[in-house]
CSV table of C-alpha atoms in Angstrom, one decimal:
chain,number,residue,atom,x,y,z
G,1,UNK,CA,0.3,0.4,-0.1
G,2,UNK,CA,2.8,2.1,1.0
G,3,UNK,CA,4.4,1.8,-2.2
G,4,UNK,CA,1.5,2.5,-4.1
G,5,UNK,CA,1.1,5.7,-2.3
G,6,UNK,CA,5.0,6.8,-3.3
G,7,UNK,CA,4.5,5.4,-6.7
G,8,UNK,CA,1.1,8.4,-7.4
G,9,UNK,CA,3.0,11.1,-5.8
G,10,UNK,CA,6.0,10.2,-7.9
G,11,UNK,CA,4.3,10.4,-10.4
G,12,UNK,CA,2.5,13.3,-9.6
G,13,UNK,CA,5.4,15.3,-8.7
G,14,UNK,CA,6.6,14.3,-12.3
G,15,UNK,CA,3.4,15.4,-14.5
G,16,UNK,CA,3.7,19.0,-12.6
G,17,UNK,CA,7.4,19.3,-13.5
G,18,UNK,CA,6.3,18.3,-17.2
G,19,UNK,CA,3.5,21.1,-17.2
G,20,UNK,CA,5.9,23.5,-15.8
G,21,UNK,CA,8.6,22.5,-18.4
G,22,UNK,CA,6.1,23.2,-21.7
G,23,UNK,CA,4.7,26.0,-20.4
G,24,UNK,CA,7.8,27.9,-20.5
G,25,UNK,CA,9.0,26.5,-23.7
G,26,UNK,CA,5.4,27.6,-25.2
G,27,UNK,CA,5.9,31.1,-23.5
G,28,UNK,CA,9.1,31.3,-25.2
G,29,UNK,CA,7.9,31.1,-28.8
G,30,UNK,CA,4.4,32.8,-27.8
G,31,UNK,CA,5.4,35.9,-25.8
G,32,UNK,CA,2.3,37.3,-24.1
G,33,UNK,CA,1.6,40.5,-25.2
G,34,UNK,CA,1.5,41.3,-21.4
G,35,UNK,CA,4.1,40.4,-18.6
G,36,UNK,CA,2.2,37.4,-17.1
G,37,UNK,CA,0.5,37.7,-13.7
G,38,UNK,CA,2.5,35.9,-11.1
G,39,UNK,CA,0.9,32.9,-10.5
G,40,UNK,CA,-0.1,31.4,-6.7
G,41,UNK,CA,2.5,28.4,-4.8
G,42,UNK,CA,-1.0,26.8,-4.6
G,43,UNK,CA,-2.8,27.4,-7.7
G,44,UNK,CA,-6.6,26.9,-6.8
G,45,UNK,CA,-8.8,25.0,-9.7
G,46,UNK,CA,-11.0,27.7,-11.8
G,47,UNK,CA,-13.6,27.6,-14.3
G,48,UNK,CA,-11.9,28.3,-18.3
G,49,UNK,CA,-12.9,31.8,-19.0
G,50,UNK,CA,-11.5,34.0,-22.1
G,51,UNK,CA,-8.2,35.9,-21.7
G,52,UNK,CA,-8.9,39.3,-20.0
G,53,UNK,CA,-8.4,42.3,-22.9
G,54,UNK,CA,-6.8,45.2,-21.9
G,55,UNK,CA,-6.6,48.7,-23.6
G,56,UNK,CA,-2.8,48.2,-24.5
G,57,UNK,CA,-1.9,50.3,-27.5
G,58,UNK,CA,-0.7,49.2,-30.4
G,59,UNK,CA,1.2,51.3,-33.6
G,60,UNK,CA,1.6,50.4,-36.7
G,61,UNK,CA,1.7,51.8,-40.3
G,62,UNK,CA,-1.3,51.7,-43.2
G,63,UNK,CA,-0.3,51.4,-46.5
G,64,UNK,CA,-0.5,55.1,-47.5
G,65,UNK,CA,1.6,56.3,-44.7
G,66,UNK,CA,-0.5,57.2,-41.9
G,67,UNK,CA,0.3,56.2,-38.5
G,68,UNK,CA,-2.2,53.8,-37.3
G,69,UNK,CA,-2.4,53.8,-33.0
G,70,UNK,CA,-5.4,50.9,-31.8
G,71,UNK,CA,-6.4,49.9,-28.8
G,72,UNK,CA,-9.0,47.3,-27.6
G,73,UNK,CA,-11.5,48.3,-25.1
G,74,UNK,CA,-14.1,46.1,-23.3
G,75,UNK,CA,-16.7,46.2,-21.4
G,76,UNK,CA,-19.0,43.3,-19.3
G,77,UNK,CA,-22.4,42.8,-21.5
G,78,UNK,CA,-25.3,40.6,-21.2
G,79,UNK,CA,-25.1,37.1,-23.1
G,80,UNK,CA,-24.4,36.3,-26.5
G,81,UNK,CA,-27.2,36.2,-28.3
G,82,UNK,CA,-28.4,39.6,-27.3
G,83,UNK,CA,-25.1,41.5,-27.8
G,84,UNK,CA,-25.1,40.1,-30.9
G,85,UNK,CA,-28.5,41.7,-32.0
G,86,UNK,CA,-27.2,45.1,-30.6
G,87,UNK,CA,-25.3,46.8,-33.6
G,88,UNK,CA,-23.7,49.1,-30.5
G,89,UNK,CA,-22.0,46.2,-29.0
G,90,UNK,CA,-19.1,45.8,-31.3
G,91,UNK,CA,-18.1,48.9,-32.8
G,92,UNK,CA,-14.6,50.7,-34.3
G,93,UNK,CA,-14.4,54.3,-33.6
G,94,UNK,CA,-12.1,56.0,-36.0
G,95,UNK,CA,-10.8,59.1,-35.5
G,96,UNK,CA,-8.2,60.9,-37.9
G,97,UNK,CA,-5.6,63.8,-36.4
G,98,UNK,CA,-3.9,65.1,-38.9
G,99,UNK,CA,-1.7,68.6,-38.3
G,100,UNK,CA,-2.2,71.2,-40.9
G,101,UNK,CA,0.8,72.6,-42.4
G,102,UNK,CA,1.9,76.5,-42.2
G,103,UNK,CA,2.7,77.7,-45.3
G,104,UNK,CA,6.3,79.2,-46.1
G,105,UNK,CA,5.8,83.1,-46.0
G,106,UNK,CA,9.4,84.3,-47.1
G,107,UNK,CA,12.5,84.1,-49.6
G,108,UNK,CA,14.8,83.2,-46.1
G,109,UNK,CA,11.8,79.7,-45.8
G,110,UNK,CA,11.7,79.3,-49.7
G,111,UNK,CA,15.6,78.7,-49.6
G,112,UNK,CA,15.8,76.1,-46.8
G,113,UNK,CA,14.2,74.3,-49.5
G,114,UNK,CA,15.1,75.2,-52.5
G,115,UNK,CA,18.6,76.6,-51.7
G,116,UNK,CA,19.0,78.1,-55.1
G,117,UNK,CA,16.2,79.7,-55.4
G,118,UNK,CA,17.1,82.9,-54.8
G,119,UNK,CA,20.7,83.4,-57.2
G,120,UNK,CA,18.3,81.5,-60.1
G,121,UNK,CA,15.5,84.8,-59.7
G,122,UNK,CA,17.1,87.3,-58.0
G,123,UNK,CA,13.5,89.5,-58.1
G,124,UNK,CA,11.6,87.5,-55.7
G,125,UNK,CA,13.3,88.6,-52.2
G,126,UNK,CA,11.8,92.3,-52.9
G,127,UNK,CA,8.5,90.7,-54.2
G,128,UNK,CA,8.1,87.8,-51.5
G,129,UNK,CA,6.5,89.1,-48.0
G,130,UNK,CA,4.5,87.0,-45.0
G,131,UNK,CA,1.4,88.8,-46.6
G,132,UNK,CA,2.2,87.3,-49.7
G,133,UNK,CA,0.3,83.5,-48.6
G,134,UNK,CA,-2.3,83.1,-51.3
G,135,UNK,CA,-5.7,82.3,-49.4
G,136,UNK,CA,-5.3,79.8,-51.8
G,137,UNK,CA,-3.2,77.3,-49.7
G,138,UNK,CA,-6.0,77.9,-47.1
G,139,UNK,CA,-8.1,76.2,-49.7
G,140,UNK,CA,-6.3,73.5,-50.6
G,141,UNK,CA,-6.2,72.4,-47.3
G,142,UNK,CA,-9.8,72.7,-46.4
G,143,UNK,CA,-10.2,70.5,-49.5
G,144,UNK,CA,-8.4,67.8,-48.0
G,145,UNK,CA,-10.0,68.0,-44.5
G,146,UNK,CA,-12.9,67.9,-46.5
G,147,UNK,CA,-11.6,64.9,-48.4
G,148,UNK,CA,-10.6,63.1,-45.4
G,149,UNK,CA,-14.3,63.5,-43.6
G,150,UNK,CA,-15.8,62.1,-46.4
G,151,UNK,CA,-13.6,59.3,-47.1
G,152,UNK,CA,-12.9,58.2,-43.0
G,153,UNK,CA,-14.8,55.0,-43.6
G,154,UNK,CA,-13.0,54.1,-46.7
G,155,UNK,CA,-9.3,53.4,-45.3
G,156,UNK,CA,-8.9,52.6,-49.2
G,157,UNK,CA,-9.7,56.1,-50.3
G,158,UNK,CA,-7.9,58.4,-47.6
G,159,UNK,CA,-5.1,60.4,-48.7
G,160,UNK,CA,-2.1,59.0,-48.4
G,161,UNK,CA,0.7,61.1,-46.0
G,162,UNK,CA,2.1,61.9,-49.3
G,163,UNK,CA,-0.4,63.3,-50.9
G,164,UNK,CA,-1.8,65.5,-47.7
G,165,UNK,CA,1.8,67.1,-47.2
G,166,UNK,CA,2.5,68.1,-50.9
G,167,UNK,CA,2.5,71.5,-50.7
G,168,UNK,CA,4.5,73.6,-49.0
G,169,UNK,CA,3.5,77.2,-50.0
G,170,UNK,CA,1.1,79.1,-52.3
G,171,UNK,CA,2.1,82.7,-52.9
G,172,UNK,CA,0.9,85.4,-55.2
G,173,UNK,CA,2.8,88.8,-55.9
G,174,UNK,CA,3.2,91.5,-58.4
G,175,UNK,CA,6.5,93.1,-59.9
G,176,UNK,CA,6.4,96.9,-58.4
G,177,UNK,CA,7.4,98.2,-61.7
G,178,UNK,CA,6.1,96.1,-64.5
G,179,UNK,CA,2.8,94.9,-62.7
G,180,UNK,CA,3.5,91.5,-63.7
G,181,UNK,CA,1.4,88.9,-61.4
G,182,UNK,CA,2.5,85.2,-60.7
G,183,UNK,CA,1.2,82.5,-58.4
G,184,UNK,CA,4.2,80.4,-56.9
G,185,UNK,CA,3.7,76.8,-55.6
G,186,UNK,CA,6.4,74.9,-54.0
G,187,UNK,CA,5.6,71.4,-53.5
G,188,UNK,CA,6.5,67.6,-55.2
G,189,UNK,CA,6.2,66.3,-58.7
G,190,UNK,CA,3.9,63.1,-59.6
G,191,UNK,CA,3.9,62.2,-63.3
G,192,UNK,CA,1.3,63.2,-66.0
G,193,UNK,CA,1.6,61.3,-68.9
G,194,UNK,CA,-2.0,61.9,-70.6
G,195,UNK,CA,-2.6,63.4,-73.8
G,196,UNK,CA,-2.6,62.5,-77.4
G,197,UNK,CA,-2.7,64.3,-80.7
G,198,UNK,CA,-3.0,62.2,-84.3
G,199,UNK,CA,-2.0,65.1,-86.2
G,200,UNK,CA,1.4,65.2,-84.6
G,201,UNK,CA,1.4,61.4,-83.4
G,202,UNK,CA,-0.4,58.8,-84.6
G,203,UNK,CA,0.8,55.9,-82.8
G,204,UNK,CA,0.1,55.9,-79.0
G,205,UNK,CA,2.6,55.9,-76.4
G,206,UNK,CA,1.0,53.5,-74.3
G,207,UNK,CA,-1.4,53.4,-71.6
G,208,UNK,CA,-0.7,53.5,-68.0
G,209,UNK,CA,-3.1,53.1,-65.5
G,210,UNK,CA,-5.3,56.2,-65.0
G,211,UNK,CA,-4.0,57.3,-68.6
G,212,UNK,CA,-6.6,59.5,-70.7
G,213,UNK,CA,-5.8,60.4,-73.7
G,214,UNK,CA,-7.2,64.0,-73.4
G,215,UNK,CA,-5.9,66.9,-71.5
G,216,UNK,CA,-7.5,70.0,-71.0
G,217,UNK,CA,-5.4,71.9,-73.4
G,218,UNK,CA,-6.5,71.1,-76.9
G,219,UNK,CA,-7.4,72.4,-80.1
G,220,UNK,CA,-9.7,71.4,-83.3
G,221,UNK,CA,-8.0,68.8,-84.8
G,222,UNK,CA,-5.8,70.0,-87.8
G,223,UNK,CA,-5.6,66.8,-90.0
G,224,UNK,CA,-7.9,64.0,-91.1
G,225,UNK,CA,-5.4,61.3,-89.2
G,226,UNK,CA,-7.4,59.9,-86.7
G,227,UNK,CA,-6.3,59.7,-83.0
G,228,UNK,CA,-4.7,56.8,-82.0
G,229,UNK,CA,-6.7,55.9,-79.1
G,230,UNK,CA,-10.1,56.6,-80.8
G,231,UNK,CA,-10.5,53.1,-82.0
G,232,UNK,CA,-10.1,52.0,-79.0
G,233,UNK,CA,-12.6,54.0,-77.2
G,234,UNK,CA,-15.4,52.9,-79.9
G,235,UNK,CA,-14.5,49.5,-79.2
G,236,UNK,CA,-15.2,50.0,-75.7
G,237,UNK,CA,-18.5,52.1,-76.8
G,238,UNK,CA,-19.7,48.9,-78.5
G,239,UNK,CA,-19.0,47.0,-76.0
G,240,UNK,CA,-21.2,48.6,-73.3
G,241,UNK,CA,-23.8,48.7,-75.6
G,242,UNK,CA,-23.9,45.4,-76.7
G,243,UNK,CA,-24.2,44.6,-72.9
G,244,UNK,CA,-27.0,47.1,-72.2
G,245,UNK,CA,-29.2,45.3,-75.1
G,246,UNK,CA,-28.8,42.2,-74.1
G,247,UNK,CA,-31.8,40.5,-72.2
G,248,UNK,CA,-29.6,38.9,-69.6
G,249,UNK,CA,-28.3,42.6,-67.7
G,250,UNK,CA,-29.8,43.2,-64.8
G,251,UNK,CA,-31.8,46.6,-64.0
G,252,UNK,CA,-28.5,47.6,-62.0
G,253,UNK,CA,-26.4,47.0,-64.2
G,254,UNK,CA,-28.0,48.8,-67.1
G,255,UNK,CA,-28.3,51.8,-64.4
G,256,UNK,CA,-24.3,51.8,-64.8
G,257,UNK,CA,-24.0,51.0,-68.4
G,258,UNK,CA,-26.0,53.9,-69.2
G,259,UNK,CA,-23.5,56.2,-67.7
G,260,UNK,CA,-20.5,54.8,-69.1
G,261,UNK,CA,-22.8,54.9,-72.3
G,262,UNK,CA,-23.2,58.6,-71.8
G,263,UNK,CA,-19.4,59.2,-71.2
G,264,UNK,CA,-17.8,57.0,-74.3
G,265,UNK,CA,-19.9,58.6,-76.8
G,266,UNK,CA,-18.5,61.8,-75.8
G,267,UNK,CA,-15.0,60.5,-76.0
G,268,UNK,CA,-15.6,59.4,-78.9
G,269,UNK,CA,-16.6,62.9,-79.7
G,270,UNK,CA,-14.3,64.8,-78.4
G,271,UNK,CA,-11.1,62.8,-79.8
G,272,UNK,CA,-12.8,63.0,-83.3
G,273,UNK,CA,-13.1,66.8,-83.4
G,274,UNK,CA,-10.1,67.7,-80.9
G,275,UNK,CA,-5.9,66.8,-80.6
G,276,UNK,CA,-4.7,68.0,-77.0
G,277,UNK,CA,-0.6,68.0,-75.7
G,278,UNK,CA,0.7,64.7,-75.4
G,279,UNK,CA,2.6,64.1,-71.7
G,280,UNK,CA,5.6,62.3,-73.2
G,281,UNK,CA,6.6,65.1,-75.5
G,282,UNK,CA,5.2,68.6,-74.1
G,283,UNK,CA,6.3,70.6,-71.2
G,284,UNK,CA,3.5,71.1,-69.1
G,285,UNK,CA,2.3,71.2,-65.6
G,286,UNK,CA,-0.9,70.6,-63.6
G,287,UNK,CA,-2.9,72.4,-61.1
G,288,UNK,CA,-5.9,72.0,-59.0
G,289,UNK,CA,-9.1,72.9,-60.5
G,290,UNK,CA,-9.7,74.9,-57.3
G,291,UNK,CA,-7.0,77.3,-58.5
G,292,UNK,CA,-8.9,78.5,-61.9
G,293,UNK,CA,-11.8,79.8,-60.0
G,294,UNK,CA,-10.3,82.4,-57.6
G,295,UNK,CA,-9.1,85.8,-57.8
G,296,UNK,CA,-6.4,86.3,-60.4
G,297,UNK,CA,-6.4,82.2,-60.8
G,298,UNK,CA,-4.4,80.6,-63.2
G,299,UNK,CA,-6.2,79.4,-66.3
G,300,UNK,CA,-5.6,76.7,-68.6
G,301,UNK,CA,-2.8,77.6,-71.2
G,302,UNK,CA,-1.3,80.2,-69.2
G,303,UNK,CA,2.7,80.3,-69.5
G,304,UNK,CA,4.8,79.1,-66.6
G,305,UNK,CA,8.2,77.6,-65.9
G,306,UNK,CA,9.1,74.8,-63.4
G,307,UNK,CA,12.3,75.0,-61.3
G,308,UNK,CA,14.4,72.8,-59.9
G,309,UNK,CA,18.2,72.6,-58.5
G,310,UNK,CA,19.8,75.3,-60.6
G,311,UNK,CA,17.8,74.9,-64.2
G,312,UNK,CA,14.4,76.8,-64.6
G,313,UNK,CA,12.1,74.7,-67.4
G,314,UNK,CA,9.4,76.6,-69.4
G,315,UNK,CA,5.9,75.0,-69.3
G,316,UNK,CA,2.6,75.7,-69.6
G,317,UNK,CA,-0.3,75.1,-68.0
G,318,UNK,CA,-1.7,72.2,-69.9
G,319,UNK,CA,-4.3,70.2,-67.3
G,320,UNK,CA,-6.4,70.6,-64.9
G,321,UNK,CA,-6.2,68.1,-61.6
G,322,UNK,CA,-8.5,67.2,-58.6
G,323,UNK,CA,-9.0,70.0,-55.8
G,324,UNK,CA,-7.1,68.2,-53.0
G,325,UNK,CA,-3.9,67.5,-54.8
G,326,UNK,CA,-0.7,69.7,-56.1
G,327,UNK,CA,2.6,68.7,-57.8
G,328,UNK,CA,2.2,67.0,-61.1
G,329,UNK,CA,4.1,68.1,-64.6
G,330,UNK,CA,3.9,66.2,-67.4
G,331,UNK,CA,6.3,63.3,-68.3
G,332,UNK,CA,8.3,65.2,-70.5
G,333,UNK,CA,9.3,67.7,-67.7
G,334,UNK,CA,10.2,64.6,-65.0
G,335,UNK,CA,12.5,62.6,-67.4
G,336,UNK,CA,14.4,65.6,-68.1
G,337,UNK,CA,14.8,66.5,-64.4
G,338,UNK,CA,15.0,62.7,-63.5
G,339,UNK,CA,16.4,60.3,-66.0
G,340,UNK,CA,14.3,57.6,-63.9
G,341,UNK,CA,11.3,58.7,-64.4
G,342,UNK,CA,8.4,56.2,-65.4
G,343,UNK,CA,4.0,56.9,-65.3
G,344,UNK,CA,4.8,55.0,-62.1
G,345,UNK,CA,8.1,56.6,-60.8
G,346,UNK,CA,7.6,60.4,-59.8
G,347,UNK,CA,10.9,62.2,-60.5
G,348,UNK,CA,11.0,64.4,-57.1
G,349,UNK,CA,9.2,63.2,-53.7
G,350,UNK,CA,10.4,66.2,-51.6
G,351,UNK,CA,9.0,69.1,-51.8
G,352,UNK,CA,11.8,71.2,-53.5
G,353,UNK,CA,10.0,72.0,-57.1
G,354,UNK,CA,8.7,75.4,-57.6
G,355,UNK,CA,6.1,76.1,-60.1
G,356,UNK,CA,5.9,79.7,-60.9
G,357,UNK,CA,2.6,80.8,-63.0
G,358,UNK,CA,1.9,84.0,-65.0
G,359,UNK,CA,-1.9,84.4,-65.0
G,360,UNK,CA,-3.6,85.8,-67.8
G,361,UNK,CA,-1.1,84.9,-69.9
G,362,UNK,CA,-2.6,82.4,-72.1
G,363,UNK,CA,-3.0,82.7,-75.7
G,364,UNK,CA,-6.5,83.6,-77.3
G,365,UNK,CA,-6.7,80.7,-79.1
G,366,UNK,CA,-5.0,77.2,-78.5
G,367,UNK,CA,-3.2,75.2,-81.2
G,368,UNK,CA,0.1,72.5,-81.8
G,369,UNK,CA,2.8,74.1,-78.8
G,370,UNK,CA,5.8,76.0,-80.5
G,371,UNK,CA,8.6,75.3,-78.4
G,372,UNK,CA,10.3,78.2,-80.0
G,373,UNK,CA,7.7,80.8,-78.7
G,374,UNK,CA,7.4,79.2,-75.5
G,375,UNK,CA,11.3,79.7,-74.7
G,376,UNK,CA,10.5,83.0,-75.7
G,377,UNK,CA,7.2,84.3,-73.9
G,378,UNK,CA,8.6,82.4,-71.0
G,379,UNK,CA,11.7,84.3,-70.9
G,380,UNK,CA,10.2,87.7,-71.4
G,381,UNK,CA,7.8,86.9,-68.2
G,382,UNK,CA,10.8,85.9,-66.1
G,383,UNK,CA,12.2,89.3,-67.5
G,384,UNK,CA,9.4,90.8,-66.2
G,385,UNK,CA,9.8,89.7,-63.0
G,386,UNK,CA,13.7,90.9,-62.3
G,387,UNK,CA,15.1,88.3,-64.5
G,388,UNK,CA,17.1,84.7,-63.9
G,389,UNK,CA,20.5,84.5,-63.7
G,390,UNK,CA,20.6,81.5,-65.9
G,391,UNK,CA,19.3,81.3,-69.1
G,392,UNK,CA,16.4,79.2,-69.5
G,393,UNK,CA,16.5,75.4,-70.5
G,394,UNK,CA,15.8,75.1,-74.2
G,395,UNK,CA,13.0,72.2,-75.3
G,396,UNK,CA,14.1,70.1,-78.5
G,397,UNK,CA,11.4,69.0,-80.3
G,398,UNK,CA,11.2,64.6,-79.5
G,399,UNK,CA,8.5,64.1,-82.3
G,400,UNK,CA,9.4,62.2,-85.3
G,401,UNK,CA,8.7,64.3,-88.5
G,402,UNK,CA,5.6,62.9,-90.6
G,403,UNK,CA,6.5,60.5,-93.4
G,404,UNK,CA,7.7,61.6,-96.9
G,405,UNK,CA,5.0,61.3,-99.4
G,406,UNK,CA,5.9,58.5,-101.6
G,407,UNK,CA,6.2,59.6,-105.4
G,408,UNK,CA,3.5,58.6,-107.5
G,409,UNK,CA,5.6,57.0,-110.5
G,410,UNK,CA,5.9,59.1,-113.7
G,411,UNK,CA,3.4,58.0,-116.4
G,412,UNK,CA,5.5,56.5,-119.8
G,413,UNK,CA,5.3,59.1,-122.3
G,414,UNK,CA,3.0,58.2,-125.3
G,415,UNK,CA,4.3,60.3,-128.8
G,416,UNK,CA,3.3,63.4,-129.4
G,417,UNK,CA,3.2,64.2,-125.6
G,418,UNK,CA,5.0,67.4,-124.3
G,419,UNK,CA,7.9,66.1,-121.8
G,420,UNK,CA,7.2,69.2,-119.4
G,421,UNK,CA,3.2,67.7,-119.1
G,422,UNK,CA,4.6,64.9,-116.9
G,423,UNK,CA,5.2,65.3,-113.2
G,424,UNK,CA,7.3,62.8,-111.0
G,425,UNK,CA,4.3,63.7,-108.1
G,426,UNK,CA,0.6,63.2,-108.8
G,427,UNK,CA,-1.2,66.6,-109.0
G,428,UNK,CA,-3.8,64.8,-106.7
G,429,UNK,CA,-1.7,64.0,-103.5
G,430,UNK,CA,-2.1,66.7,-100.9
G,431,UNK,CA,0.6,68.6,-99.2
G,432,UNK,CA,2.2,66.9,-96.5
G,433,UNK,CA,0.9,68.8,-93.2
G,434,UNK,CA,2.7,71.3,-91.5
G,435,UNK,CA,3.5,70.7,-87.8
G,436,UNK,CA,3.8,73.0,-85.2
G,437,UNK,CA,7.1,71.2,-83.5
G,438,UNK,CA,10.1,72.3,-86.2
G,439,UNK,CA,13.3,70.1,-85.8
G,440,UNK,CA,15.4,71.6,-83.8
G,441,UNK,CA,19.3,71.8,-85.2
G,442,UNK,CA,22.0,70.5,-83.5
G,443,UNK,CA,23.2,74.3,-82.4
G,444,UNK,CA,19.8,74.8,-81.2
G,445,UNK,CA,20.5,72.9,-78.2
G,446,UNK,CA,21.3,74.7,-74.6
């Protein structure tokens, strides 16, 4: 009997030691989120319960760069069946805290971001003052905050940290002698690869994500050459119309298709009638739509310059973007600034790009860009605000010339026909189209 008791006692001691060893090994691989509560030397048997959930703060980061502070809080409730039926028993409260930035106000503050700016444009120092801050800066961030509130329940639609803090300042000023007005933006640079023009470039430049064959800057087509993206748009329209006419299409789907068909028909008509800037070849910038409605507002077609590093690049306002984002330029400008630029890789992520727009300078009629005129016009406008210490960048045409018409073979002269009545070119052949991008000679490059 005594021997049996000893064996049972030894077995129990071994089982306790084994249990503690297994528990310690488990803690090494699965450490608790909080320090374990010291156990009593003689644990009392208790009913199995879920572990308590405390309010410990956890910190992470969303894909958009937003810092996320999360915590779980619990309170005693009724039985599970009751709580499952109550929508307020299991609630996620969202609160986004955002610090609204203060705009740069002085030339010294601007120079902290773009050190060469006072040297490149020496006249800025006398024109920029703390009161030069434009109301557009406040309007821009009010729009950003409004968008945050509207999309707070959709984390995938929230502005990223990068896009919320994409504008360092917006300043407006006027030269005291020439009275030339200017709007200065200090921001980053995203890429705009939109636009198409069948007259100048009959082959498309590709269609990256979110590509649109249109820009706000447009003009009536000059030739009968079709837009390279017209056929694809017509095909999408046909598919939408066929699906709309199908008997199996639901009412909800038809509602969506009706809107899509209206939009596609408008796009087809626009592509048939107009030509546009080409992001891959034309130097232009993009401004928020709200900037076109203010006092002394910038408009599509206004001349501008882009300042980055120690260079000044002529440009025009070629496209209008969303109201809550600033800092975007054509792929042509981005590639010149940073050779690593692609439609998906922005040339400048920091707020080190200065965009200087001259409101009210757009030509009365739009047409294919003339790079030589762009150079001369921007130089004159810069001179009216004190001039520049370096020559403006000279853009060269990179659009291939139109193909040379194939000569029509001369007919064999018949007896009695005068040799002067024949020609190497058919009289019916149409003359080659004239393009607004004359090929620059090698000596014209600067």
